[in-house]
C-alpha positions as a LaTeX table, in Angstrom:
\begin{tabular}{lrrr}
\hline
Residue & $x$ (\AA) & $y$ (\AA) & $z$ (\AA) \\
\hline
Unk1 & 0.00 & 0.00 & 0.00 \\
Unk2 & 3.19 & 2.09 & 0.74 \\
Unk3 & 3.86 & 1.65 & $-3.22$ \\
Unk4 & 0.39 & 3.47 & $-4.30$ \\
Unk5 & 1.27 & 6.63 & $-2.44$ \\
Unk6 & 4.55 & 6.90 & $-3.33$ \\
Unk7 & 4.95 & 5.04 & $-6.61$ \\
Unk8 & 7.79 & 2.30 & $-7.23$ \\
Unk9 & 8.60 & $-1.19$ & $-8.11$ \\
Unk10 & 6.33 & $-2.82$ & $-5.24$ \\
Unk11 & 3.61 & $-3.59$ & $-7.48$ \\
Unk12 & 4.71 & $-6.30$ & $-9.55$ \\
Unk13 & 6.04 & $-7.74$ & $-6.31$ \\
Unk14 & 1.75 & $-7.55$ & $-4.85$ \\
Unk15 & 1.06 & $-9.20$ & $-8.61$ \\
Unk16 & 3.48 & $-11.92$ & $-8.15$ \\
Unk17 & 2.35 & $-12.88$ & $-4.72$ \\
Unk18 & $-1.38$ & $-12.87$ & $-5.97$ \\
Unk19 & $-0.47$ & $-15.06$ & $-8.90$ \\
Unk20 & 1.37 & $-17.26$ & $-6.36$ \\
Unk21 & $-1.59$ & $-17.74$ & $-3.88$ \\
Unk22 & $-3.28$ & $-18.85$ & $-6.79$ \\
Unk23 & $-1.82$ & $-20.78$ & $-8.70$ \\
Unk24 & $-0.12$ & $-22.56$ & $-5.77$ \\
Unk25 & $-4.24$ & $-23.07$ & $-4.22$ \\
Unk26 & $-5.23$ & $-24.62$ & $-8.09$ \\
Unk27 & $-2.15$ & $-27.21$ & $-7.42$ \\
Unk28 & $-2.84$ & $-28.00$ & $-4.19$ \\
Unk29 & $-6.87$ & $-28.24$ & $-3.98$ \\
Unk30 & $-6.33$ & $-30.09$ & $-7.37$ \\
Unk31 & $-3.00$ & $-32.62$ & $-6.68$ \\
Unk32 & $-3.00$ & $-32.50$ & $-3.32$ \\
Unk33 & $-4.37$ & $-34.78$ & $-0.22$ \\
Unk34 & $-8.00$ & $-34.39$ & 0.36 \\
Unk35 & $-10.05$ & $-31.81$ & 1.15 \\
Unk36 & $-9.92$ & $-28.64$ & $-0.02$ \\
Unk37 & $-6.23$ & $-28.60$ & 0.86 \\
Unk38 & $-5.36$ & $-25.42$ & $-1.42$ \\
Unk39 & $-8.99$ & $-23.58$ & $-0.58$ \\
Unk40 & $-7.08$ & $-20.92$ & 1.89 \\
Unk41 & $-4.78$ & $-19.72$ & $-0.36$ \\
Unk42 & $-7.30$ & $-19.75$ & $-3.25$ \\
Unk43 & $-9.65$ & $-17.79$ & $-0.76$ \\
Unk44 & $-5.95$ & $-15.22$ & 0.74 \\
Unk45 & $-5.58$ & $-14.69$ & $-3.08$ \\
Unk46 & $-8.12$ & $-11.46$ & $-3.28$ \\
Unk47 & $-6.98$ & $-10.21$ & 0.07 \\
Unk48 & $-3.43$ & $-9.48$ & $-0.93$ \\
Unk49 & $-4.93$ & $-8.39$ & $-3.75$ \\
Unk50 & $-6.82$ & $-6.18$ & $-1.67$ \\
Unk51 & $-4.10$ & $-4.40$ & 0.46 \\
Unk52 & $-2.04$ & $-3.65$ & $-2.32$ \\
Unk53 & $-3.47$ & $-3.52$ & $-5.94$ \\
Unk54 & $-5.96$ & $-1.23$ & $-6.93$ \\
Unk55 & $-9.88$ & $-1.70$ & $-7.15$ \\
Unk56 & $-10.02$ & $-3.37$ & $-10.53$ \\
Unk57 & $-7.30$ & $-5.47$ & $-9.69$ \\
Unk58 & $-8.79$ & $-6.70$ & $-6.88$ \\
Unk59 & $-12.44$ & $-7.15$ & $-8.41$ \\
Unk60 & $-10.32$ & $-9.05$ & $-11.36$ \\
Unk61 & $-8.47$ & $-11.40$ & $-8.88$ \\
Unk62 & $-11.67$ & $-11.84$ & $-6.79$ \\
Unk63 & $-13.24$ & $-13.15$ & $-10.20$ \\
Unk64 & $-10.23$ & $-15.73$ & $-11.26$ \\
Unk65 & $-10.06$ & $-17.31$ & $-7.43$ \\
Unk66 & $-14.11$ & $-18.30$ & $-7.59$ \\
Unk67 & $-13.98$ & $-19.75$ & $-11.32$ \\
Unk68 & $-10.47$ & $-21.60$ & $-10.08$ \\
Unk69 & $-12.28$ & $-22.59$ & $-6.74$ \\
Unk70 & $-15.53$ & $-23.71$ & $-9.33$ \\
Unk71 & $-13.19$ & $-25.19$ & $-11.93$ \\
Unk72 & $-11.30$ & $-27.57$ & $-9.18$ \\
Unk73 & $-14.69$ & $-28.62$ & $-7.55$ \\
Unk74 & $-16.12$ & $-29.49$ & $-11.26$ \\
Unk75 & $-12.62$ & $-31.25$ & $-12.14$ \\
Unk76 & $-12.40$ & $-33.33$ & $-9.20$ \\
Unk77 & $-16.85$ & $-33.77$ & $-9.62$ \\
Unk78 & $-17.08$ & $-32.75$ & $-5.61$ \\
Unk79 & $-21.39$ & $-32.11$ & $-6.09$ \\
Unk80 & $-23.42$ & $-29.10$ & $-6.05$ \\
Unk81 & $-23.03$ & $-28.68$ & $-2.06$ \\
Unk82 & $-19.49$ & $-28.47$ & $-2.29$ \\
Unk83 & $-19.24$ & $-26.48$ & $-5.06$ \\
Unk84 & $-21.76$ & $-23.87$ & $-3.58$ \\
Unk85 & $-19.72$ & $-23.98$ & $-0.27$ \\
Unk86 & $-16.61$ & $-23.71$ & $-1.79$ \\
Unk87 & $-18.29$ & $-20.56$ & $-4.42$ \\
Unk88 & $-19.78$ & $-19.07$ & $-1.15$ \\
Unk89 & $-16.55$ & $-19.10$ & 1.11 \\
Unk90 & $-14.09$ & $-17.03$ & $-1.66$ \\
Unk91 & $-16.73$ & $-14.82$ & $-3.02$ \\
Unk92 & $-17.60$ & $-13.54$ & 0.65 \\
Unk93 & $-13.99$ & $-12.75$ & 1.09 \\
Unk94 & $-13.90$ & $-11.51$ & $-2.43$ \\
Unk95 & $-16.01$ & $-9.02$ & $-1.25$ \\
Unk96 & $-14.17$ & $-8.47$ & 1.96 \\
Unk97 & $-11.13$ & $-7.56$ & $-0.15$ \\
Unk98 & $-12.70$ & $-4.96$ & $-2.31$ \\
Unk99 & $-14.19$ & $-3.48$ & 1.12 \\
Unk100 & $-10.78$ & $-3.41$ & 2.93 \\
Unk101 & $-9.33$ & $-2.39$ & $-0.57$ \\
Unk102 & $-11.63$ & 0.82 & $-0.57$ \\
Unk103 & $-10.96$ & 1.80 & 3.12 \\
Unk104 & $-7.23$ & 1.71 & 2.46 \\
Unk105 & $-7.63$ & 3.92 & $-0.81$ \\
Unk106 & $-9.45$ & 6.53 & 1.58 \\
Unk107 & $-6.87$ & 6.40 & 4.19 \\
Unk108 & $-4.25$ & 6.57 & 1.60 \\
Unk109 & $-5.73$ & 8.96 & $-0.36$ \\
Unk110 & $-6.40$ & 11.32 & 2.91 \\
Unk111 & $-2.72$ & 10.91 & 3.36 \\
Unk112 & $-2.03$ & 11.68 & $-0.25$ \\
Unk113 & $-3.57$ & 15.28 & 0.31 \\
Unk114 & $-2.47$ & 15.84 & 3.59 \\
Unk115 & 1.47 & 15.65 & 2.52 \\
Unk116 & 0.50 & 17.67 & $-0.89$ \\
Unk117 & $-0.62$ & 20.40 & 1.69 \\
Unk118 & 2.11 & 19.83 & 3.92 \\
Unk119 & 4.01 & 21.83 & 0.90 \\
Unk120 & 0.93 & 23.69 & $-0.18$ \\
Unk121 & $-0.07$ & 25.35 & 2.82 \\
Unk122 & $-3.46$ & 27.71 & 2.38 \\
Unk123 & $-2.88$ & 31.04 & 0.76 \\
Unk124 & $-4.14$ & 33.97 & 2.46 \\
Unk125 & $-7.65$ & 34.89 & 2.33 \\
Unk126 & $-7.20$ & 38.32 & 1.62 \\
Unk127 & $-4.19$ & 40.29 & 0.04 \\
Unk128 & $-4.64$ & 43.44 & $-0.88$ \\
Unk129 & $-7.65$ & 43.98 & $-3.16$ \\
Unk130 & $-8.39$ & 40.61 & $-3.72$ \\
Unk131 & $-9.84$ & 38.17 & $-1.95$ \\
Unk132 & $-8.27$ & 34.79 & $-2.64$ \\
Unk133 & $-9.25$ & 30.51 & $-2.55$ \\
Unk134 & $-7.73$ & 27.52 & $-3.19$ \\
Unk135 & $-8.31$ & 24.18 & $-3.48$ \\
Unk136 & $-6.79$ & 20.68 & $-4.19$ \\
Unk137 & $-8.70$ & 17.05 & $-4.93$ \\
Unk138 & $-6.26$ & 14.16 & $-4.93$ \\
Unk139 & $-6.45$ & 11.74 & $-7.71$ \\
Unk140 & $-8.88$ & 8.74 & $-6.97$ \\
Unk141 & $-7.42$ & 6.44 & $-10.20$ \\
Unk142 & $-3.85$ & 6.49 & $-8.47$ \\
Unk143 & $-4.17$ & 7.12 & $-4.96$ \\
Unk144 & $-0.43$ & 8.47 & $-5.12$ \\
Unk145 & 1.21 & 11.91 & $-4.45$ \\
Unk146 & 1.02 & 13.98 & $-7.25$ \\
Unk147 & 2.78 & 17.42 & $-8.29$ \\
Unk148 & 0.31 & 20.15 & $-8.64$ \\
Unk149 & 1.60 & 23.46 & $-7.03$ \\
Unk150 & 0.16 & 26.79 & $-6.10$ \\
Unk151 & 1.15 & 30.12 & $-4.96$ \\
Unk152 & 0.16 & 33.92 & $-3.99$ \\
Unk153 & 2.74 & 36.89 & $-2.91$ \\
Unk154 & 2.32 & 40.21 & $-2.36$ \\
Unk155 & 5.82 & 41.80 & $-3.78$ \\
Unk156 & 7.19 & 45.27 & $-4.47$ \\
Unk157 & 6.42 & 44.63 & $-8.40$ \\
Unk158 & 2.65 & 43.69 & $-7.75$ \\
Unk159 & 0.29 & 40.87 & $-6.69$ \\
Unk160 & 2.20 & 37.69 & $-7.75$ \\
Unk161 & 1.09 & 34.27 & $-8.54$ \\
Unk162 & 2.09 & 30.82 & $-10.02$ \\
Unk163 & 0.43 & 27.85 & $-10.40$ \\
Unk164 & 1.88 & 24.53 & $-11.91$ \\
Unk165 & 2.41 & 20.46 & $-12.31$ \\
Unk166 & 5.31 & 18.52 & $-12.03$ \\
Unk167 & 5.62 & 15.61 & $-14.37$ \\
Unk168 & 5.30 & 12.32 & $-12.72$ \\
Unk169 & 4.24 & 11.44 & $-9.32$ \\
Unk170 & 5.74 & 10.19 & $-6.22$ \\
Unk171 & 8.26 & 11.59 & $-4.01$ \\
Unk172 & 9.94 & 12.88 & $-6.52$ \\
Unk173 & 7.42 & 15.22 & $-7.75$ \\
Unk174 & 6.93 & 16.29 & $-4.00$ \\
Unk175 & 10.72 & 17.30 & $-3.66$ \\
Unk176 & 10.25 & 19.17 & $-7.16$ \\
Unk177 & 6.91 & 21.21 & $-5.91$ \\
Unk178 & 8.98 & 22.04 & $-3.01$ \\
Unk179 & 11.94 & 23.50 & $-5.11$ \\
Unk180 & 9.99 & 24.99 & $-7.48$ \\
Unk181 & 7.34 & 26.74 & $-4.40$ \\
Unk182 & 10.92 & 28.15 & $-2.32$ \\
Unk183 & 11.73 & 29.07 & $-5.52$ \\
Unk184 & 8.86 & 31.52 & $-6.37$ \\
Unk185 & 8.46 & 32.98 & $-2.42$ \\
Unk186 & 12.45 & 33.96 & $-3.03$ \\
Unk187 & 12.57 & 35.13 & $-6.57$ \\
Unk188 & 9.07 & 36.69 & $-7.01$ \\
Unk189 & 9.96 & 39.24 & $-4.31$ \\
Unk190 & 13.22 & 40.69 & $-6.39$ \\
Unk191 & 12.77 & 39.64 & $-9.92$ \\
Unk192 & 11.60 & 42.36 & $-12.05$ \\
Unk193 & 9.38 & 41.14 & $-14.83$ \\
Unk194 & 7.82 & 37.52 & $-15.10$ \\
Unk195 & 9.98 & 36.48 & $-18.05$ \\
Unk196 & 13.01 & 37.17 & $-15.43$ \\
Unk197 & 11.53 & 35.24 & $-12.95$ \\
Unk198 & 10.47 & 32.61 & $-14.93$ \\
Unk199 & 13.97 & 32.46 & $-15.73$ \\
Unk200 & 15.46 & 31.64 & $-12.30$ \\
Unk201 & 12.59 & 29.48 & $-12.05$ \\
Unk202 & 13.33 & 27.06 & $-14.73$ \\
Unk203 & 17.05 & 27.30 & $-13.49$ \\
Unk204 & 16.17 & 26.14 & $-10.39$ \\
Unk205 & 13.96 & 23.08 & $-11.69$ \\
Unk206 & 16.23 & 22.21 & $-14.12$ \\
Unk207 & 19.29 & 21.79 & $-11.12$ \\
Unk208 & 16.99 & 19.99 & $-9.09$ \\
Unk209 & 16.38 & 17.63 & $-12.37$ \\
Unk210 & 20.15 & 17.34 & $-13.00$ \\
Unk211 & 20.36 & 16.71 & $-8.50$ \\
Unk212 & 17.96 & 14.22 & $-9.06$ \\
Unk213 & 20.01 & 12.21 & $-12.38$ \\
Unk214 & 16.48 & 12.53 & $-14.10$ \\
Unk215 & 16.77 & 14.10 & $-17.76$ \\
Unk216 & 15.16 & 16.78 & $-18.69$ \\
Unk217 & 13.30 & 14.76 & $-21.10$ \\
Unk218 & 11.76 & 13.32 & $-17.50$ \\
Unk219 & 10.95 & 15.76 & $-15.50$ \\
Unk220 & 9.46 & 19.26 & $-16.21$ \\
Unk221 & 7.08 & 21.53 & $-14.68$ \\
Unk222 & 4.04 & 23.33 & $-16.83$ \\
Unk223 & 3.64 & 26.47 & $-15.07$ \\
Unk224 & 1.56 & 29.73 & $-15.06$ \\
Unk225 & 2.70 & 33.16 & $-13.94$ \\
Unk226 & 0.45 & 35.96 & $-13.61$ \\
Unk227 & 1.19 & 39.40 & $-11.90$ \\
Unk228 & $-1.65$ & 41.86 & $-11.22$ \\
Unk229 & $-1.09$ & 45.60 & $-10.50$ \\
Unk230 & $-1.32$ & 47.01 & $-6.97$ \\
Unk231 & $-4.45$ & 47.75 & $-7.69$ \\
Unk232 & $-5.46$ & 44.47 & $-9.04$ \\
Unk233 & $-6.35$ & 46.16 & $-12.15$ \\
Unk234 & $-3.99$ & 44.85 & $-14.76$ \\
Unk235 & $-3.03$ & 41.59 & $-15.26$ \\
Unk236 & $-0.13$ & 40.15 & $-16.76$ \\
Unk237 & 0.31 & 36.28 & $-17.66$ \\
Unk238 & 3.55 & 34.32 & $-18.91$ \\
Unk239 & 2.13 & 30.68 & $-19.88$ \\
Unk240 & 4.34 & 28.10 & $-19.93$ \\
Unk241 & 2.69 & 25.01 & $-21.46$ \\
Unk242 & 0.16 & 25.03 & $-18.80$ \\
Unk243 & $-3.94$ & 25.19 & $-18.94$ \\
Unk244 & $-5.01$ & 28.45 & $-19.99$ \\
Unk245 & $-7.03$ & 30.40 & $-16.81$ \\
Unk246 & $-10.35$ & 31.47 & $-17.21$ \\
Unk247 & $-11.36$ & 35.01 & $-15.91$ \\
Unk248 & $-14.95$ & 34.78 & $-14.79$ \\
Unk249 & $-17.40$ & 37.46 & $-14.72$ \\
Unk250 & $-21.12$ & 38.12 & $-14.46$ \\
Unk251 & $-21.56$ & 34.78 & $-15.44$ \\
Unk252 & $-19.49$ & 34.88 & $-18.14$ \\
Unk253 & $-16.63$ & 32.78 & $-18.70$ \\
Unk254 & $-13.67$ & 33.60 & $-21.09$ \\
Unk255 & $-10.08$ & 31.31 & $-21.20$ \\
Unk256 & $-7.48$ & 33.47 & $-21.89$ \\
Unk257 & $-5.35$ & 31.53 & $-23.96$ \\
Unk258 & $-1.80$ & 32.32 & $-24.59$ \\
Unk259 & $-0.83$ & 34.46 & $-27.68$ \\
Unk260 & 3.05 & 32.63 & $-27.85$ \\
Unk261 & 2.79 & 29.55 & $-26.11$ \\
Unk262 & 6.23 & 28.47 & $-24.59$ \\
Unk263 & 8.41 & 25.07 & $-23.43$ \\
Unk264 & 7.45 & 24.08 & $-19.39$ \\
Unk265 & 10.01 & 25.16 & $-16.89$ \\
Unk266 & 12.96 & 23.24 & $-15.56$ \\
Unk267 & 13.82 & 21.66 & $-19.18$ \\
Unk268 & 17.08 & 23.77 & $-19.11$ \\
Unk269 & 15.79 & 25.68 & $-22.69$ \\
Unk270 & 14.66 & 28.89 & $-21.17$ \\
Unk271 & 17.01 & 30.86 & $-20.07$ \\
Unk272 & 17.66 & 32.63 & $-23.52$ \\
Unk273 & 14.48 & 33.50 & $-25.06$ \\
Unk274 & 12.71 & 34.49 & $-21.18$ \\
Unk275 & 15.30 & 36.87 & $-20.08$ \\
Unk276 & 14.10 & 40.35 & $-18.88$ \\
Unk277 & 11.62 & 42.03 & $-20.58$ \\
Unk278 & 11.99 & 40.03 & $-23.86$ \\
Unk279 & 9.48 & 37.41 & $-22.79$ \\
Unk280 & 6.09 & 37.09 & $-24.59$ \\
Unk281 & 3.50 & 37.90 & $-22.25$ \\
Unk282 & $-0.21$ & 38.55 & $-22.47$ \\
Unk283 & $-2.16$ & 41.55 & $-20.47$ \\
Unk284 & $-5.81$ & 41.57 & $-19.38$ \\
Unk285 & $-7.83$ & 43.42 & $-17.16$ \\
Unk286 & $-9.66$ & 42.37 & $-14.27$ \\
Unk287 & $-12.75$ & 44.41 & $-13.49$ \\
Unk288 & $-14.35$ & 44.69 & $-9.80$ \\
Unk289 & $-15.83$ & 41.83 & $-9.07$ \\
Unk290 & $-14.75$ & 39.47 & $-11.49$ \\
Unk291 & $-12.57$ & 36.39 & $-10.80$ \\
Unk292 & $-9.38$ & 34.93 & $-12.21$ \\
Unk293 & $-9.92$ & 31.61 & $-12.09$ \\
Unk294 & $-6.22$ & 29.48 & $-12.29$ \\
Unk295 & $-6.60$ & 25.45 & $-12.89$ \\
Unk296 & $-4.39$ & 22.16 & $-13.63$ \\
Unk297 & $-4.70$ & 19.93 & $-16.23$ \\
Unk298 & $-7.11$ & 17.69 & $-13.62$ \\
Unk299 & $-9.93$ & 19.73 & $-14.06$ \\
Unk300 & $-9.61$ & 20.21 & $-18.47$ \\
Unk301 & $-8.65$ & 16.54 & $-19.01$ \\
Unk302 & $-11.49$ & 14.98 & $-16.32$ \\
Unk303 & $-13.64$ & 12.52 & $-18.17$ \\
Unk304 & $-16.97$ & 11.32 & $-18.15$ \\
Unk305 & $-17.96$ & 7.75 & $-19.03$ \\
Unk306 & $-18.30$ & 8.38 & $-22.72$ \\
Unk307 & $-15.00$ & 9.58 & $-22.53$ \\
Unk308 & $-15.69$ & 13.09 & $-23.19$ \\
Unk309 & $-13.07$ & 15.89 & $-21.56$ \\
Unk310 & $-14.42$ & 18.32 & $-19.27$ \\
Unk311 & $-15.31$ & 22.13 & $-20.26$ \\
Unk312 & $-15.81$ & 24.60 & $-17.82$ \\
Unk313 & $-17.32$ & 27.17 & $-20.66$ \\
Unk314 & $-19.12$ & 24.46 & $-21.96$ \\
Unk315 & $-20.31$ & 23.25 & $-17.81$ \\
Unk316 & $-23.57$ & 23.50 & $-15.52$ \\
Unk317 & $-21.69$ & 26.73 & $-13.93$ \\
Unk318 & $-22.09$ & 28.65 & $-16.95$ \\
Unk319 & $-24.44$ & 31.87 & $-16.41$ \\
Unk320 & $-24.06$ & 31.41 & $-12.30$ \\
Unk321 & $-22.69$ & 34.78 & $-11.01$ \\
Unk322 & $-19.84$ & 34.32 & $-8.26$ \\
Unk323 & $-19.04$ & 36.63 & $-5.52$ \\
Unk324 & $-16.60$ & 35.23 & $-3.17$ \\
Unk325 & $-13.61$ & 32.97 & $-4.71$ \\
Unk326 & $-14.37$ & 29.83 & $-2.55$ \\
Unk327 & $-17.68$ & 29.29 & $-3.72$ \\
Unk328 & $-16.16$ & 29.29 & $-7.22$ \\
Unk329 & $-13.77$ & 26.86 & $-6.03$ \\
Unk330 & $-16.62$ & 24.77 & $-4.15$ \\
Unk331 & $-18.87$ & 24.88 & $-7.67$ \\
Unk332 & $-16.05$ & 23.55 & $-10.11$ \\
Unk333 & $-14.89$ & 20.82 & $-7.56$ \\
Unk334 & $-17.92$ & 19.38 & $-7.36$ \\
Unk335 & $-19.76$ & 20.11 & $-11.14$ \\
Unk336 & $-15.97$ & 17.68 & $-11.98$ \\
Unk337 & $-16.69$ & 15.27 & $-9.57$ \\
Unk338 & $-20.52$ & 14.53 & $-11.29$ \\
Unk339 & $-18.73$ & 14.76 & $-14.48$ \\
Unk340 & $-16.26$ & 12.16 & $-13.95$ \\
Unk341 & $-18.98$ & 10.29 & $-11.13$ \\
Unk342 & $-16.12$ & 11.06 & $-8.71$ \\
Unk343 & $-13.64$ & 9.31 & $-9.73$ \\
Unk344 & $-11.00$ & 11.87 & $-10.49$ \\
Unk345 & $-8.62$ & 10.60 & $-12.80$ \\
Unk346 & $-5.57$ & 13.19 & $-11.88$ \\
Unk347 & $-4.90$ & 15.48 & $-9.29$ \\
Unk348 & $-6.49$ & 18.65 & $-9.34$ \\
Unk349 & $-5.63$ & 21.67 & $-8.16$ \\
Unk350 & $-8.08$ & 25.23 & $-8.27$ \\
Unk351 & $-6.57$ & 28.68 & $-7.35$ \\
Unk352 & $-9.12$ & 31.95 & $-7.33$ \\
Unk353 & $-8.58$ & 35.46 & $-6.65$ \\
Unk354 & $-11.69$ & 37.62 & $-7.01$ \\
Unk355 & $-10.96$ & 41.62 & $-6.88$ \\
Unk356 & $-13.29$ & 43.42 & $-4.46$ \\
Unk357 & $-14.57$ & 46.90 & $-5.42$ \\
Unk358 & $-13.14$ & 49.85 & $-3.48$ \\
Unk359 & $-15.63$ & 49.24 & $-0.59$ \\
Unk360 & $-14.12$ & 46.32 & 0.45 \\
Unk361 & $-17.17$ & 43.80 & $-0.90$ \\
Unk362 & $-17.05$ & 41.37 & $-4.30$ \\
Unk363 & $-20.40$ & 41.96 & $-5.55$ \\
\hline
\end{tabular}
């Protein structure tokens, strides 16, 4: 179970044990002295599958233990009784495995989220004219640590914000979201435009990639920068292979895609083209009361069973006005859970500021 939160090599090891238990049940209940001498492990076979494989695994094992347990019985022509017994026994503990299976995927999953926040600790509620929300759904489909980051910082140069995903998942990607999250609170405070920050940025990923012996190739971070004026007025975005953020407002939704897409950060190619003011940036503005609505690929590339990718434009929220950030970030959580019938198949991470008009409220 260790394995599903932190990725590794563990899991063939959980699939070779299954297959052991039963094969080795098949050869005993079937060559072995009489009866039922290989029924236990037959019956242990979808409760190791249980602790350590995920749910379809388990339901899949479960399956193959009855039809070997029904197969033996018919072989060796033990009568109806028997054969009902024998069904009865493994598919009750069938069904005990996929019950202990989904407790451990909550626990593991709770887990999952708690260390992702560990590193991810809430932003501030309020900074400056904005008022500000967060949120962060671990994936269901892998139960492991994943690498979406965010981030919010008041600075000298304006209201500063980043929000990204490392490739990959695992420990790894942790010690990546934590280099790449020091990174921002340091730089965003003294570098002067985003192109320069995204600059020291990708130079620190890209040592912590070369730290790691992982190629660039391997690991990289999509990113998204934004800086808004003092005011909160202007808005300034450097995109860099990430999701596109929406800025909601009035019930409107628009995605403010990037005009010069560019290469993700830490892939050691960025350092030229991003320096100083030279990088390609895109400026919006952000009008009282309207949000700016940052996401992760886990909310654009959630599915529903037909296999159809989620559109927030396209979703239930359209038309619904939004006054405070978290009730944004409450709405889109849950409209992707019914879209994917909660089972989130990546992590996903939601960051909102909302500006407030000059008397302090967001309506």
């Amino acid at each position: 179970m260790v394995d599903r939160l932190f990725g590794g090599a563990s899991a063939g090891a959980a699939w070779l044990l299954t297959v052991v238990c039963l094969l080795t049940g098949v050869a005993l209940d079937t060559f072995g002295p009489q009866p039922y001498t290989g029924l236990p492990l037959l019956a242990a076979a979808p409760l190791v599958a249980g602790a350590t494989l995920p749910r379809r695994s388990t339901a899949a094992v479960a399956v193959a233990a009855c039809a070997a347990t029904a197969s033996v019985d018919v072989l060796h022509a033990r009568g109806a009784v028997a054969l009902s017994v024998d069904l009865a026994l493994v598919g009750l503990i069938g069904m005990m495995a996929l019950a202990v299976n989904r407790i451990i995927a909550r626990r593991v999953r709770e887990l999952a989220e708690a260390v992702q926040l560990a590193v991810l600790p809430e932003p501030p509620r309020r900074i400056g004219p904005l008022a500000v929300a967060a949120g962060y759904t671990a994936a269901q489909a892998e139960t492991r640590i994943g690498g979406d980051l965010y981030a919010v910082q008041e600075t000298p140069h304006g209201i500063r914000m980043v929000i990204g995903d490392v490739r990959g998942k695992g420990l790894q990607a942790i010690a990546a979201v934590s280099v790449a999250i020091g990174a921002f609170r340091q730089e965003a405070q003294y570098a002067p435009s985003l192109g320069e920050l995204a600059r020291r940025l990708d130079d620190a990923l890209a040592r912590e990639a070369a730290r790691t012996d992982r190629g660039t190739s391997e690991q990289f971070t999509t990113a998204l920068l934004v800086e808004l004026s003092h005011d909160g007025e202007t808005l300034t975005l450097l995109n860099r292979g990430h999701p596109a953020p929406y800025l909601v407002h009035d019930g409107g939704w628009a995605r403010l895609d990037a005009t010069s897409p560019r290469l993700p950060l830490g892939m050691g190619l960025g350092a030229p083209q991003d320096a100083g003011e030279a990088a390609p940036v895109d400026t919006a503005t952000l009008p009282h009361g309207a949000s700016l609505m940052l996401i992760t690929d886990g909310v654009t590339e959630a599915r529903n069973r037909h296999g159809v990718f989620y559109d927030p434009i396209r979703s239930r929220l359209r038309g619904r006005r939004f006054t405070d950030p978290q009730e944004l970030v409450d709405a889109l959580t849950a409209d992707v859970s019914h879209w994917t019938g909660d089972g989130h198949q990546d992590d996903m991470a939601i960051l909102v500021v909302t500006r407030r008009h000059p008397d302090g409220s967001q309506d």
